[in-house]
Amino acid sequence: MKIAVARYSVGSPADFETFAARQREVLGEAAALGARIAVLPEYLSLELAATFRRRIFSDLPASLAAIQQYRQAWLELFADIARELDMHVVAGSFLLDTGHGRYRNRCDWFTPSGGHLWQDKLQLTGFEKGTGLIDAGDALKVFDIEGIRIGVAICYDSEFPLPVRRQYEAGARLLVVPSCTDTAAGATRVRVGCLARALENRMFVAQSVTAGLAEWSPALDVNTGEAAIYAPMDVGFPADGVLAQTAEGQTWALAELDFAAFEASRGSAQVANDRDWAGQLQPALAHAVVTSVA
């Protein structure tokens, strides 16, 4: 199964039709590369705020409220693209109004057969908490996609081991991470989180990112990082864990994931963090004993 992750340069579309045309073009490139799954970045929906007047796109609460009018068109657009390209489309994330002016950061997954799956972001960043508008999700999911079980961890969620471990225990062998970071430190944190989740669970991790400047937006103003696909740092895989990564000017990083060979390789692994996970749960390690030297 080939997967493509985007380094998506944030634009400022004049209207929804312009936005839609670009999605068809960008995702068409991934399909032409042979991708079976294409992953767009977190906060993709906020690009649509640019279609409104300055007093709206320069104000985050107003932007969140305004883009809700595109929700149905968003669902129809990506469902159509997935069907037309015969490709799974992970449409980054949409800040969805859940009632009373509260929002959830939702990642929508569209299948070629017309299916629609979703995962809400579970852990909120300081920025998201500071808006006073965004709520954390309350359901952790694993999707069964063509016989492969896949989890989604939206950006900051990738930095928390236990929920991803639960996805692994439910059979996930690929973790998809749509992300958006505005500092080098933020990009590094998500990258390290992705590498750690790949190591400790012996799974593939695929991260998409936003790129470029969008100074018109209070949320998408600065964007950093490279899209990448990670594997455990072990026999048969790159020593740094990076299977593929974008470089400046590239939109897509692409890798072919052989899940059967991946499972077979567990027997020859140098370490087995996934199988040794229980070792850290033994009663003797439940608490640390503080000792002092006189």
mmCIF file of C-alpha atoms in Angstrom:
data_model
loop_
_atom_site.group_PDB
_atom_site.id
_atom_site.type_symbol
_atom_site.label_atom_id
_atom_site.label_comp_id
_atom_site.label_asym_id
_atom_site.label_seq_id
_atom_site.Cartn_x
_atom_site.Cartn_y
_atom_site.Cartn_z
ATOM 1 C CA MET A 1 0.000 0.000 0.000
ATOM 2 C CA LYS A 2 1.497 3.346 -1.037
ATOM 3 C CA ILE A 3 0.870 6.338 1.181
ATOM 4 C CA ALA A 4 1.559 9.983 0.385
ATOM 5 C CA VAL A 5 1.827 12.760 2.969
ATOM 6 C CA ALA A 6 1.609 16.428 2.013
ATOM 7 C CA ARG A 7 3.769 19.410 2.753
ATOM 8 C CA TYR A 8 0.892 21.711 1.910
ATOM 9 C CA SER A 9 1.614 25.383 1.241
ATOM 10 C CA VAL A 10 -1.217 27.393 2.755
ATOM 11 C CA GLY A 11 -2.968 29.629 0.243
ATOM 12 C CA SER A 12 -5.712 32.244 0.307
ATOM 13 C CA PRO A 13 -8.474 31.042 -2.042
ATOM 14 C CA ALA A 14 -10.909 33.645 -3.347
ATOM 15 C CA ASP A 15 -13.873 31.279 -3.099
ATOM 16 C CA PHE A 16 -14.765 27.658 -2.446
ATOM 17 C CA GLU A 17 -14.478 26.785 -6.125
ATOM 18 C CA THR A 18 -10.850 27.946 -6.147
ATOM 19 C CA PHE A 19 -10.167 25.905 -3.007
ATOM 20 C CA ALA A 20 -11.831 22.858 -4.551
ATOM 21 C CA ALA A 21 -9.858 23.152 -7.787
ATOM 22 C CA ARG A 22 -6.609 23.189 -5.861
ATOM 23 C CA GLN A 23 -7.587 20.115 -3.820
ATOM 24 C CA ARG A 24 -8.364 18.232 -7.001
ATOM 25 C CA GLU A 25 -5.028 19.265 -8.482
ATOM 26 C CA VAL A 26 -2.933 18.444 -5.415
ATOM 27 C CA LEU A 27 -4.633 15.134 -4.731
ATOM 28 C CA GLY A 28 -4.471 14.274 -8.429
ATOM 29 C CA GLU A 29 -0.683 14.548 -8.143
ATOM 30 C CA ALA A 30 -0.693 12.041 -5.275
ATOM 31 C CA ALA A 31 -2.877 9.652 -7.264
ATOM 32 C CA ALA A 32 -0.544 9.967 -10.264
ATOM 33 C CA LEU A 33 2.321 8.917 -7.985
ATOM 34 C CA GLY A 34 0.420 5.736 -7.194
ATOM 35 C CA ALA A 35 -0.772 6.632 -3.694
ATOM 36 C CA ARG A 36 -3.563 4.563 -2.226
ATOM 37 C CA ILE A 37 -3.822 6.901 0.767
ATOM 38 C CA ALA A 38 -3.154 10.667 0.607
ATOM 39 C CA VAL A 39 -2.895 12.717 3.791
ATOM 40 C CA LEU A 40 -3.515 16.479 3.967
ATOM 41 C CA PRO A 41 -2.573 18.585 7.037
ATOM 42 C CA GLU A 42 -4.302 19.755 10.184
ATOM 43 C CA TYR A 43 -6.317 23.011 10.027
ATOM 44 C CA LEU A 44 -6.788 22.720 6.264
ATOM 45 C CA SER A 45 -10.332 24.065 6.643
ATOM 46 C CA LEU A 46 -9.052 27.387 8.003
ATOM 47 C CA GLU A 47 -7.713 28.182 4.535
ATOM 48 C CA LEU A 48 -11.375 28.726 3.629
ATOM 49 C CA ALA A 49 -11.537 31.723 5.974
ATOM 50 C CA ALA A 50 -9.679 33.653 3.257
ATOM 51 C CA THR A 51 -12.851 33.593 1.154
ATOM 52 C CA PHE A 52 -14.480 36.090 3.529
ATOM 53 C CA ARG A 53 -13.841 39.756 4.286
ATOM 54 C CA ARG A 54 -10.860 40.906 6.339
ATOM 55 C CA ARG A 55 -12.927 41.499 9.471
ATOM 56 C CA ILE A 56 -13.741 37.764 9.389
ATOM 57 C CA PHE A 57 -10.499 36.144 8.209
ATOM 58 C CA SER A 58 -8.408 38.226 10.610
ATOM 59 C CA ASP A 59 -10.507 37.121 13.591
ATOM 60 C CA LEU A 60 -10.387 33.466 14.651
ATOM 61 C CA PRO A 61 -13.831 33.201 16.303
ATOM 62 C CA ALA A 62 -15.411 34.860 13.262
ATOM 63 C CA SER A 63 -13.430 32.566 10.937
ATOM 64 C CA LEU A 64 -14.565 29.431 12.755
ATOM 65 C CA ALA A 65 -18.183 30.505 12.581
ATOM 66 C CA ALA A 66 -17.988 31.516 8.930
ATOM 67 C CA ILE A 67 -16.415 28.347 7.525
ATOM 68 C CA GLN A 68 -19.296 26.224 8.847
ATOM 69 C CA GLN A 69 -21.311 27.190 5.763
ATOM 70 C CA TYR A 70 -18.817 25.136 3.728
ATOM 71 C CA ARG A 71 -19.103 21.948 5.772
ATOM 72 C CA GLN A 72 -21.472 20.120 3.449
ATOM 73 C CA ALA A 73 -19.548 21.246 0.363
ATOM 74 C CA TRP A 74 -16.329 20.052 2.079
ATOM 75 C CA LEU A 75 -17.777 16.606 2.675
ATOM 76 C CA GLU A 76 -19.064 16.349 -0.888
ATOM 77 C CA LEU A 77 -15.802 17.612 -2.405
ATOM 78 C CA PHE A 78 -13.500 15.136 -0.711
ATOM 79 C CA ALA A 79 -15.960 12.269 -1.084
ATOM 80 C CA ASP A 80 -16.077 12.961 -4.831
ATOM 81 C CA ILE A 81 -12.281 13.198 -5.106
ATOM 82 C CA ALA A 82 -11.781 9.928 -3.219
ATOM 83 C CA ARG A 83 -14.250 8.175 -5.495
ATOM 84 C CA GLU A 84 -12.962 9.729 -8.730
ATOM 85 C CA LEU A 85 -9.297 9.026 -7.944
ATOM 86 C CA ASP A 86 -10.011 5.618 -6.374
ATOM 87 C CA MET A 87 -7.919 6.714 -3.397
ATOM 88 C CA HIS A 88 -8.382 7.153 0.336
ATOM 89 C CA VAL A 89 -8.295 10.866 1.183
ATOM 90 C CA VAL A 90 -7.457 12.065 4.684
ATOM 91 C CA ALA A 91 -8.685 15.650 4.467
ATOM 92 C CA GLY A 92 -6.537 17.187 7.183
ATOM 93 C CA SER A 93 -8.904 18.640 9.754
ATOM 94 C CA PHE A 94 -12.043 20.740 9.891
ATOM 95 C CA LEU A 95 -12.912 22.864 12.941
ATOM 96 C CA LEU A 96 -16.485 21.637 13.292
ATOM 97 C CA ASP A 97 -19.247 23.467 15.174
ATOM 98 C CA THR A 98 -20.731 20.998 17.650
ATOM 99 C CA GLY A 99 -23.324 23.429 19.007
ATOM 100 C CA HIS A 100 -23.465 26.584 21.119
ATOM 101 C CA GLY A 101 -20.407 27.988 19.364
ATOM 102 C CA ARG A 102 -18.118 25.145 20.469
ATOM 103 C CA TYR A 103 -15.811 23.380 17.999
ATOM 104 C CA ARG A 104 -13.942 20.133 17.632
ATOM 105 C CA ASN A 105 -10.856 19.644 15.517
ATOM 106 C CA ARG A 106 -12.033 16.771 13.310
ATOM 107 C CA CYS A 107 -10.041 14.708 10.821
ATOM 108 C CA ASP A 108 -12.256 13.332 8.044
ATOM 109 C CA TRP A 109 -11.290 10.165 6.165
ATOM 110 C CA PHE A 110 -12.979 9.484 2.818
ATOM 111 C CA THR A 111 -12.857 6.074 1.144
ATOM 112 C CA PRO A 112 -13.070 5.305 -2.595
ATOM 113 C CA SER A 113 -16.297 3.389 -1.990
ATOM 114 C CA GLY A 114 -18.035 6.412 -0.470
ATOM 115 C CA GLY A 115 -17.338 5.759 3.195
ATOM 116 C CA HIS A 116 -16.745 8.582 5.667
ATOM 117 C CA LEU A 117 -14.772 8.045 8.890
ATOM 118 C CA TRP A 118 -13.532 10.592 11.410
ATOM 119 C CA GLN A 119 -11.339 11.109 14.454
ATOM 120 C CA ASP A 120 -11.455 14.170 16.710
ATOM 121 C CA LYS A 121 -8.330 15.656 18.278
ATOM 122 C CA LEU A 122 -8.045 14.449 21.876
ATOM 123 C CA GLN A 123 -5.376 16.683 23.411
ATOM 124 C CA LEU A 124 -5.566 20.449 23.000
ATOM 125 C CA THR A 125 -2.540 22.689 22.677
ATOM 126 C CA GLY A 126 -2.120 25.873 24.685
ATOM 127 C CA PHE A 127 -3.239 27.825 21.620
ATOM 128 C CA GLU A 128 -6.416 25.771 21.262
ATOM 129 C CA LYS A 129 -7.231 26.026 24.965
ATOM 130 C CA GLY A 130 -6.575 29.752 24.819
ATOM 131 C CA THR A 131 -9.253 30.287 22.179
ATOM 132 C CA GLY A 132 -11.907 29.275 24.688
ATOM 133 C CA LEU A 133 -13.812 27.792 21.753
ATOM 134 C CA ILE A 134 -12.353 24.354 21.031
ATOM 135 C CA ASP A 135 -13.199 21.159 22.906
ATOM 136 C CA ALA A 136 -11.245 17.909 23.007
ATOM 137 C CA GLY A 137 -12.702 14.794 21.456
ATOM 138 C CA ASP A 138 -13.906 11.916 23.612
ATOM 139 C CA ALA A 139 -13.563 8.851 21.366
ATOM 140 C CA LEU A 140 -10.447 6.976 20.262
ATOM 141 C CA LYS A 141 -10.844 5.042 17.025
ATOM 142 C CA VAL A 142 -9.082 2.585 14.732
ATOM 143 C CA PHE A 143 -10.164 2.259 11.100
ATOM 144 C CA ASP A 144 -10.118 -1.019 9.176
ATOM 145 C CA ILE A 145 -8.932 0.021 5.701
ATOM 146 C CA GLU A 146 -8.594 -2.764 3.151
ATOM 147 C CA GLY A 147 -7.543 -5.244 5.806
ATOM 148 C CA ILE A 148 -5.087 -2.857 7.494
ATOM 149 C CA ARG A 149 -5.958 -1.244 10.802
ATOM 150 C CA ILE A 150 -5.045 2.433 10.983
ATOM 151 C CA GLY A 151 -5.204 5.056 13.717
ATOM 152 C CA VAL A 152 -5.263 8.838 13.456
ATOM 153 C CA ALA A 153 -3.448 11.141 15.907
ATOM 154 C CA ILE A 154 -3.942 14.820 15.110
ATOM 155 C CA CYS A 155 -0.708 16.768 15.629
ATOM 156 C CA TYR A 156 -0.309 17.145 19.439
ATOM 157 C CA ASP A 157 -2.014 13.763 19.958
ATOM 158 C CA SER A 158 1.091 12.108 18.497
ATOM 159 C CA GLU A 159 3.080 13.278 21.534
ATOM 160 C CA PHE A 160 1.076 11.105 23.957
ATOM 161 C CA PRO A 161 2.034 7.417 24.097
ATOM 162 C CA LEU A 162 -0.914 5.812 25.876
ATOM 163 C CA PRO A 163 -3.779 6.574 23.437
ATOM 164 C CA VAL A 164 -1.599 5.509 20.503
ATOM 165 C CA ARG A 165 -0.724 2.365 22.444
ATOM 166 C CA ARG A 166 -4.446 1.630 22.742
ATOM 167 C CA GLN A 167 -4.760 2.020 18.978
ATOM 168 C CA TYR A 168 -1.848 -0.370 18.522
ATOM 169 C CA GLU A 169 -3.470 -2.867 20.881
ATOM 170 C CA ALA A 170 -6.631 -2.621 18.752
ATOM 171 C CA GLY A 171 -4.551 -3.724 15.779
ATOM 172 C CA ALA A 172 -3.303 -0.451 14.278
ATOM 173 C CA ARG A 173 -0.055 -0.837 12.367
ATOM 174 C CA LEU A 174 -0.147 2.593 10.712
ATOM 175 C CA LEU A 175 -0.638 5.913 12.481
ATOM 176 C CA VAL A 176 -1.667 8.917 10.372
ATOM 177 C CA VAL A 177 -0.707 12.327 11.788
ATOM 178 C CA PRO A 178 -2.113 15.476 10.131
ATOM 179 C CA SER A 179 -0.173 18.355 11.720
ATOM 180 C CA CYS A 180 0.310 22.114 11.763
ATOM 181 C CA THR A 181 3.176 23.794 13.664
ATOM 182 C CA ASP A 182 4.335 27.394 13.654
ATOM 183 C CA THR A 183 7.786 27.099 15.256
ATOM 184 C CA ALA A 184 10.841 24.921 14.752
ATOM 185 C CA ALA A 185 10.386 23.672 18.325
ATOM 186 C CA GLY A 186 6.786 22.659 17.594
ATOM 187 C CA ALA A 187 7.793 20.856 14.417
ATOM 188 C CA THR A 188 10.518 19.013 16.321
ATOM 189 C CA ARG A 189 8.128 17.969 19.079
ATOM 190 C CA VAL A 190 5.686 16.410 16.634
ATOM 191 C CA ARG A 191 8.494 14.773 14.672
ATOM 192 C CA VAL A 192 9.976 13.276 17.841
ATOM 193 C CA GLY A 193 6.508 12.143 18.901
ATOM 194 C CA CYS A 194 6.028 10.380 15.570
ATOM 195 C CA LEU A 195 9.419 8.675 15.812
ATOM 196 C CA ALA A 196 8.737 7.594 19.394
ATOM 197 C CA ARG A 197 5.341 6.123 18.513
ATOM 198 C CA ALA A 198 6.918 4.220 15.611
ATOM 199 C CA LEU A 199 9.652 2.860 17.902
ATOM 200 C CA GLU A 200 7.635 1.809 20.928
ATOM 201 C CA ASN A 201 4.759 0.241 18.966
ATOM 202 C CA ARG A 202 6.717 -1.001 15.964
ATOM 203 C CA MET A 203 4.335 0.686 13.554
ATOM 204 C CA PHE A 204 4.502 2.984 10.537
ATOM 205 C CA VAL A 205 3.715 6.662 11.149
ATOM 206 C CA ALA A 206 2.783 9.082 8.357
ATOM 207 C CA GLN A 207 2.836 12.846 9.081
ATOM 208 C CA SER A 208 1.556 15.671 6.874
ATOM 209 C CA VAL A 209 2.355 19.351 7.543
ATOM 210 C CA THR A 210 1.341 22.875 6.589
ATOM 211 C CA ALA A 211 3.998 25.080 4.966
ATOM 212 C CA GLY A 212 4.686 28.722 4.166
ATOM 213 C CA LEU A 213 3.341 32.027 5.435
ATOM 214 C CA ALA A 214 -0.312 32.976 5.736
ATOM 215 C CA GLU A 215 -0.068 36.239 7.601
ATOM 216 C CA TRP A 216 -3.745 36.980 6.930
ATOM 217 C CA SER A 217 -4.732 34.188 9.347
ATOM 218 C CA PRO A 218 -4.375 34.284 13.163
ATOM 219 C CA ALA A 219 -4.052 30.469 13.184
ATOM 220 C CA LEU A 220 -2.149 29.676 9.961
ATOM 221 C CA ASP A 221 0.258 32.614 10.069
ATOM 222 C CA VAL A 222 3.590 30.718 10.097
ATOM 223 C CA ASN A 223 4.103 27.051 9.174
ATOM 224 C CA THR A 224 7.141 24.837 9.607
ATOM 225 C CA GLY A 225 8.351 21.262 9.219
ATOM 226 C CA GLU A 226 8.583 18.550 6.592
ATOM 227 C CA ALA A 227 6.093 15.840 5.776
ATOM 228 C CA ALA A 228 7.539 12.408 6.473
ATOM 229 C CA ILE A 229 6.816 8.692 6.778
ATOM 230 C CA TYR A 230 8.496 6.899 9.679
ATOM 231 C CA ALA A 231 9.329 3.303 10.605
ATOM 232 C CA PRO A 232 11.006 1.669 13.618
ATOM 233 C CA MET A 233 14.751 2.214 13.822
ATOM 234 C CA ASP A 234 15.614 -1.446 13.358
ATOM 235 C CA VAL A 235 16.802 -4.131 10.958
ATOM 236 C CA GLY A 236 15.462 -3.587 7.460
ATOM 237 C CA PHE A 237 14.576 0.075 7.969
ATOM 238 C CA PRO A 238 16.559 3.334 7.831
ATOM 239 C CA ALA A 239 18.720 3.952 10.893
ATOM 240 C CA ASP A 240 17.039 7.321 11.469
ATOM 241 C CA GLY A 241 13.563 5.868 11.037
ATOM 242 C CA VAL A 242 12.708 8.075 8.043
ATOM 243 C CA LEU A 243 11.345 6.161 5.052
ATOM 244 C CA ALA A 244 10.527 9.274 3.030
ATOM 245 C CA GLN A 245 10.510 13.026 3.595
ATOM 246 C CA THR A 246 9.735 16.147 1.609
ATOM 247 C CA ALA A 247 12.360 18.730 0.760
ATOM 248 C CA GLU A 248 11.885 22.407 -0.066
ATOM 249 C CA GLY A 249 9.567 22.753 -3.042
ATOM 250 C CA GLN A 250 8.103 19.253 -2.786
ATOM 251 C CA THR A 251 4.452 18.698 -1.998
ATOM 252 C CA TRP A 252 4.396 14.945 -1.416
ATOM 253 C CA ALA A 253 6.533 12.363 0.351
ATOM 254 C CA LEU A 254 5.653 8.842 -0.760
ATOM 255 C CA ALA A 255 6.464 5.375 0.556
ATOM 256 C CA GLU A 256 5.236 1.873 -0.148
ATOM 257 C CA LEU A 257 4.323 0.073 3.056
ATOM 258 C CA ASP A 258 4.583 -3.725 2.969
ATOM 259 C CA PHE A 259 2.595 -4.746 6.033
ATOM 260 C CA ALA A 260 3.097 -8.507 5.547
ATOM 261 C CA ALA A 261 6.881 -8.109 5.414
ATOM 262 C CA PHE A 262 6.672 -5.693 8.324
ATOM 263 C CA GLU A 263 4.938 -8.266 10.508
ATOM 264 C CA ALA A 264 7.363 -10.980 9.425
ATOM 265 C CA SER A 265 10.322 -8.792 10.399
ATOM 266 C CA ARG A 266 9.315 -8.739 14.068
ATOM 267 C CA GLY A 267 11.106 -12.046 14.613
ATOM 268 C CA SER A 268 14.466 -10.608 13.548
ATOM 269 C CA ALA A 269 14.157 -7.269 15.326
ATOM 270 C CA GLN A 270 17.089 -6.101 17.456
ATOM 271 C CA VAL A 271 14.671 -4.831 20.097
ATOM 272 C CA ALA A 272 11.004 -5.489 20.751
ATOM 273 C CA ASN A 273 9.606 -2.393 22.434
ATOM 274 C CA ASP A 274 6.097 -3.388 21.409
ATOM 275 C CA ARG A 275 6.316 -6.833 23.014
ATOM 276 C CA ASP A 276 8.345 -5.597 25.990
ATOM 277 C CA TRP A 277 5.828 -2.834 26.804
ATOM 278 C CA ALA A 278 4.442 -4.830 29.742
ATOM 279 C CA GLY A 279 7.857 -4.836 31.412
ATOM 280 C CA GLN A 280 7.394 -1.236 32.498
ATOM 281 C CA LEU A 281 4.076 -2.097 34.144
ATOM 282 C CA GLN A 282 5.415 -4.551 36.728
ATOM 283 C CA PRO A 283 4.486 -3.709 40.330
ATOM 284 C CA ALA A 284 8.079 -2.949 41.332
ATOM 285 C CA LEU A 285 8.080 -0.055 38.838
ATOM 286 C CA ALA A 286 4.745 1.429 39.860
ATOM 287 C CA HIS A 287 6.516 3.926 42.107
ATOM 288 C CA ALA A 288 10.028 5.277 42.306
ATOM 289 C CA VAL A 289 11.834 4.959 45.624
ATOM 290 C CA VAL A 290 13.695 8.093 46.664
ATOM 291 C CA THR A 291 17.009 7.413 48.340
ATOM 292 C CA SER A 292 19.529 9.831 49.736
ATOM 293 C CA VAL A 293 23.178 9.652 50.592
ATOM 294 C CA ALA A 294 24.293 11.032 53.940
#
